[in-house]
XYZ file of N, CA and C in Angstrom:
348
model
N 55.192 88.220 157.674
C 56.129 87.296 157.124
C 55.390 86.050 156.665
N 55.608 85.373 155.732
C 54.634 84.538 154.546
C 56.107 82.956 155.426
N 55.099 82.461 155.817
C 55.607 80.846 156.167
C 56.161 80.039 154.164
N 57.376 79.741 154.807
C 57.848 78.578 153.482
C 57.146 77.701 153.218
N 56.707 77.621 151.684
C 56.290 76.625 151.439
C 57.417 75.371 151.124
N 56.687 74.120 151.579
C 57.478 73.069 150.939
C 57.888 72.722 149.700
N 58.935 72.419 149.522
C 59.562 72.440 148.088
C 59.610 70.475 148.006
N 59.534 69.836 146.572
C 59.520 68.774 146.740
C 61.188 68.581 146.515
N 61.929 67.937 146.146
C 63.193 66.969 146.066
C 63.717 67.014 144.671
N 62.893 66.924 143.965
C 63.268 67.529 142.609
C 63.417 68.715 142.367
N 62.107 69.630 142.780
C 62.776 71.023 142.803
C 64.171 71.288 142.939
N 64.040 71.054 143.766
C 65.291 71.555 144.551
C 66.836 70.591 144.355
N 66.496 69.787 143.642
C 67.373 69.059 142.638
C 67.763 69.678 141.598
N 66.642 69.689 140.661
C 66.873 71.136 139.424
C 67.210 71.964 139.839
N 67.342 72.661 141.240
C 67.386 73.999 141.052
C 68.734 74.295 141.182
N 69.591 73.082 141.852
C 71.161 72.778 142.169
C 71.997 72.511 141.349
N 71.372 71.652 140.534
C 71.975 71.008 139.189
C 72.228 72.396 137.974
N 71.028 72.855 137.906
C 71.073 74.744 137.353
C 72.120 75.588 137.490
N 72.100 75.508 138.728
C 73.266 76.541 139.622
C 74.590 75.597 139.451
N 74.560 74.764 138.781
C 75.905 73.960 138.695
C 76.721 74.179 137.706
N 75.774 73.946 136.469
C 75.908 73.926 134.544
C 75.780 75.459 134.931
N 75.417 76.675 135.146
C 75.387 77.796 135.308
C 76.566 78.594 135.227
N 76.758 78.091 136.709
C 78.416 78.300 137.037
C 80.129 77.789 136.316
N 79.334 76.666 135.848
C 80.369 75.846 135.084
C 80.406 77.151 133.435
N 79.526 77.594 133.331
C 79.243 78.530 131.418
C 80.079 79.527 132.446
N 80.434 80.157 133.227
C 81.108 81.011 133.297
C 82.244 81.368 132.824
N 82.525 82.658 132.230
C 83.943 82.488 132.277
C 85.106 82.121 132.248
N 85.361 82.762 133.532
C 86.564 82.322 134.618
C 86.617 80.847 134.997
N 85.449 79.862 134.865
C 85.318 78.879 135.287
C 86.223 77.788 134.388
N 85.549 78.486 132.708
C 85.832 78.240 131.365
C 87.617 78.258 131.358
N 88.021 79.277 132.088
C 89.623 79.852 131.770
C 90.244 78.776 132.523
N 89.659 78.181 134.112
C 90.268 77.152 134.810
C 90.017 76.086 134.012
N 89.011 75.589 133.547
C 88.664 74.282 132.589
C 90.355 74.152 131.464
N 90.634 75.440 130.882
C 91.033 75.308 129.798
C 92.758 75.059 130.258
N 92.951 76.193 131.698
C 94.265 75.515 132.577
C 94.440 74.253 132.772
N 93.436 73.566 133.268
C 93.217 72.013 133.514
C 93.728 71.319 132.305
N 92.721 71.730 130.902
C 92.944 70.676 130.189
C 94.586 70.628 129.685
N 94.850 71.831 129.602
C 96.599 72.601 129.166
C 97.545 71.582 130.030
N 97.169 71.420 131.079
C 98.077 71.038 131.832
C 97.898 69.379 131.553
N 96.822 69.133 131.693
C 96.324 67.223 131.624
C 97.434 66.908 130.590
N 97.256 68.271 129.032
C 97.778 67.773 127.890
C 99.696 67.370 127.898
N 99.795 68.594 129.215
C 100.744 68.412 129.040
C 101.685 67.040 129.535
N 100.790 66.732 131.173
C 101.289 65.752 131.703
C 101.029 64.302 130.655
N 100.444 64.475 129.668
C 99.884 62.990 128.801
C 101.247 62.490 128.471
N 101.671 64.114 127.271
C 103.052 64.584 126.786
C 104.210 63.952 127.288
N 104.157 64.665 128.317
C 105.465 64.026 129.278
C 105.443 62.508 129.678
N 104.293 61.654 130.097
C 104.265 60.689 130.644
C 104.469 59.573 129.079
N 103.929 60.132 127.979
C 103.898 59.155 127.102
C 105.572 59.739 125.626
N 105.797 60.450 125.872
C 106.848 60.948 124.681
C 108.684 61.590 125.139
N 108.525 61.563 126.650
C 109.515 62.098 126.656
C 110.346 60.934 127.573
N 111.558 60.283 127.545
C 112.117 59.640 128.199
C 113.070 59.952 129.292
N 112.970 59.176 130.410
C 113.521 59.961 132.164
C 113.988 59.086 132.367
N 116.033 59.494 132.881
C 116.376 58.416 133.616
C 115.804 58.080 134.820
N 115.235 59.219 135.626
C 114.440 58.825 136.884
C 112.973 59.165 136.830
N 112.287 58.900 137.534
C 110.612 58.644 137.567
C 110.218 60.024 137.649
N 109.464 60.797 136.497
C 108.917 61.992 136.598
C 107.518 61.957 137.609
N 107.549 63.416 138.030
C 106.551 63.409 138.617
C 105.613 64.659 138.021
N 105.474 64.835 137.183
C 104.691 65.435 135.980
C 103.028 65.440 136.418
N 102.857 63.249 136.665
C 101.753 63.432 136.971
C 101.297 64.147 138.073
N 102.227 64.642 139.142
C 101.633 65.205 140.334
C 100.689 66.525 139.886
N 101.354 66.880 138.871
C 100.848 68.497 138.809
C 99.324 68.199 137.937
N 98.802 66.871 137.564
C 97.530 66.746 137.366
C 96.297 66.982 138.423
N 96.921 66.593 139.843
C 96.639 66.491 141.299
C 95.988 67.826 141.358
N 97.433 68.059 141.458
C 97.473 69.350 142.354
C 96.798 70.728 141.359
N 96.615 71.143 140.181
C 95.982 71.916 139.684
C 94.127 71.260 139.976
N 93.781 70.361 140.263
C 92.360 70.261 140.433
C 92.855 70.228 142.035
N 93.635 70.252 142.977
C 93.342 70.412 144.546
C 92.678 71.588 145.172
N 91.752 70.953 146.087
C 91.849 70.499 147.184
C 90.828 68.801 146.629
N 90.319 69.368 145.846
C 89.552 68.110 145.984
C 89.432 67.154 145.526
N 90.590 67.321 144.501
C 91.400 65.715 143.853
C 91.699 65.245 144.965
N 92.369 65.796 146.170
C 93.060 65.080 146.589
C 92.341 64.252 148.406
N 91.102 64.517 147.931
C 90.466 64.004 148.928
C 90.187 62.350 148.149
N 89.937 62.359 147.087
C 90.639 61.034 146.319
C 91.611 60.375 146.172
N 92.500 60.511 146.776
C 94.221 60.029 146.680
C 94.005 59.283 147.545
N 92.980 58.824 149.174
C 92.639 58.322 150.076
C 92.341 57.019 149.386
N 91.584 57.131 148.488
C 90.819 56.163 148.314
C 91.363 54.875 147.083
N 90.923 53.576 147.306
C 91.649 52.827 146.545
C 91.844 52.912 144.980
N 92.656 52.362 144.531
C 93.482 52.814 143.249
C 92.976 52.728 142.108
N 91.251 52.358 141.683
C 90.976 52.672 140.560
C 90.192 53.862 140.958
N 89.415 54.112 142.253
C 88.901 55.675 142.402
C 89.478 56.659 142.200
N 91.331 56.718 142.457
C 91.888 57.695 142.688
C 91.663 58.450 141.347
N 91.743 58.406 139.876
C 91.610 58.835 138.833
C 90.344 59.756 138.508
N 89.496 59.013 139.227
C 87.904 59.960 139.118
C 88.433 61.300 139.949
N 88.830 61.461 140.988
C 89.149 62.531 141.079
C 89.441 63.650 140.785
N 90.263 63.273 139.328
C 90.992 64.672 138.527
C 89.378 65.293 137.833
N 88.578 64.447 136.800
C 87.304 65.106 136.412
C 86.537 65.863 137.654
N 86.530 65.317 138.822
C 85.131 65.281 139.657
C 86.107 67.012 139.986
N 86.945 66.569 140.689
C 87.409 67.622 141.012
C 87.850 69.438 140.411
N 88.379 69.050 139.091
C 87.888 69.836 138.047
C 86.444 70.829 137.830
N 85.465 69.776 138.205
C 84.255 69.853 137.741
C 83.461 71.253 139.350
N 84.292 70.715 140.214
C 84.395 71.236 141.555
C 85.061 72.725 141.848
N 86.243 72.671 141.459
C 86.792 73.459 141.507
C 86.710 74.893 140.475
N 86.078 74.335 139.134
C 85.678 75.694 138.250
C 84.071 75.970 138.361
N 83.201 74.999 138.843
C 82.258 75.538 139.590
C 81.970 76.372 140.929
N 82.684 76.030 142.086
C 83.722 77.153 142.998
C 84.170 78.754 142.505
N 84.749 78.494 141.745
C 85.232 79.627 140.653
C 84.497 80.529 139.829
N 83.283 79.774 139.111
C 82.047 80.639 138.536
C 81.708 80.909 139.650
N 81.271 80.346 140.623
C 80.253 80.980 141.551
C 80.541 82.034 142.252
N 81.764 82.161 142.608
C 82.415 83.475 143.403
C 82.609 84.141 142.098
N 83.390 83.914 140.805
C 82.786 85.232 140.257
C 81.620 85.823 140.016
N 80.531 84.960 139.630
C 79.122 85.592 139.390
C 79.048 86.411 140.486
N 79.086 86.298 142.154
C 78.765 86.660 142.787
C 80.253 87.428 143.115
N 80.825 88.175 143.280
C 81.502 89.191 143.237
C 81.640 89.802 142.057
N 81.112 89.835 140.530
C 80.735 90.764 139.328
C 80.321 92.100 140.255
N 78.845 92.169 141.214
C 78.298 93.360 141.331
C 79.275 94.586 142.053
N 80.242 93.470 143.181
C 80.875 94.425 143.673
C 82.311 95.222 142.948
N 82.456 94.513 141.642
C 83.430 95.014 140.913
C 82.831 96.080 139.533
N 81.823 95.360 139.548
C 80.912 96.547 138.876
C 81.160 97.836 139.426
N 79.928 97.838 140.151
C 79.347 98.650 140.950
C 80.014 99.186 142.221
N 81.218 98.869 142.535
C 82.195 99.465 143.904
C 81.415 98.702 144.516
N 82.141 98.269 145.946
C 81.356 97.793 146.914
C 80.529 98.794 147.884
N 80.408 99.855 147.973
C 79.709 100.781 148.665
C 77.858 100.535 147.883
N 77.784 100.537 146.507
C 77.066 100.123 146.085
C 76.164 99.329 146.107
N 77.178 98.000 146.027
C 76.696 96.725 146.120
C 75.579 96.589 147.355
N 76.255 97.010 148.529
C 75.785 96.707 149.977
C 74.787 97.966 150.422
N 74.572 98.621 149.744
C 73.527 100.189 150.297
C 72.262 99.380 150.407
């Protein structure tokens, strides 16, 4: 067995950042991006063109289609809360490429395959 070599900080910076933009060109990642933006467009829609005798909550569903991890931003004070919807986005269809890339082989290939 061959001892690890040390990797410096950048390496291994690039090599995360890679696996990030990687995952993000996916797909499926692409199909959540495009849910996201569908929906952003829609809540814009609603918040700026349509008139409510009572207070829509339209914007919630900006939240909640990037949750879990928009909403670890909702904590935080009121000009952070907004970064959330990108960051989270950005989170959540990277999540998404990555489990598909990595479940492709077993849908390929059956899982008996995959694991021999």
């Amino acid at each position: 067995m061959q001892p690890l070599e040390p990797t410096d900080a950048g390496t291994t910076a690039r090599a995360r950042t890679a696996a990030f933009l990687r995952s993000l060109r996916h797909p499926v990642a692409l199909a959540y991006l495009a849910l996201v933006a569908a929906v952003w467009v829609w809540v814009a829609a609603d918040l700026l063109f349509v008139t409510h005798e009572d207070a829509s909550l339209s914007g919630v569903w900006a939240f909640l289609v990037t949750a879990p991890t928009s909403l670890v931003f909702a904590a935080l004070p009121s000009p952070f809360i907004w970064l959330g919807l990108p960051v989270g986005a950005a989170v959540q269809a990277a999540a998404l490429g990555a489990a598909a890339r990595h479940a492709a082989p077993l849908v390929r290939g059956g899982f008996r395959r995959a694991h021999q």
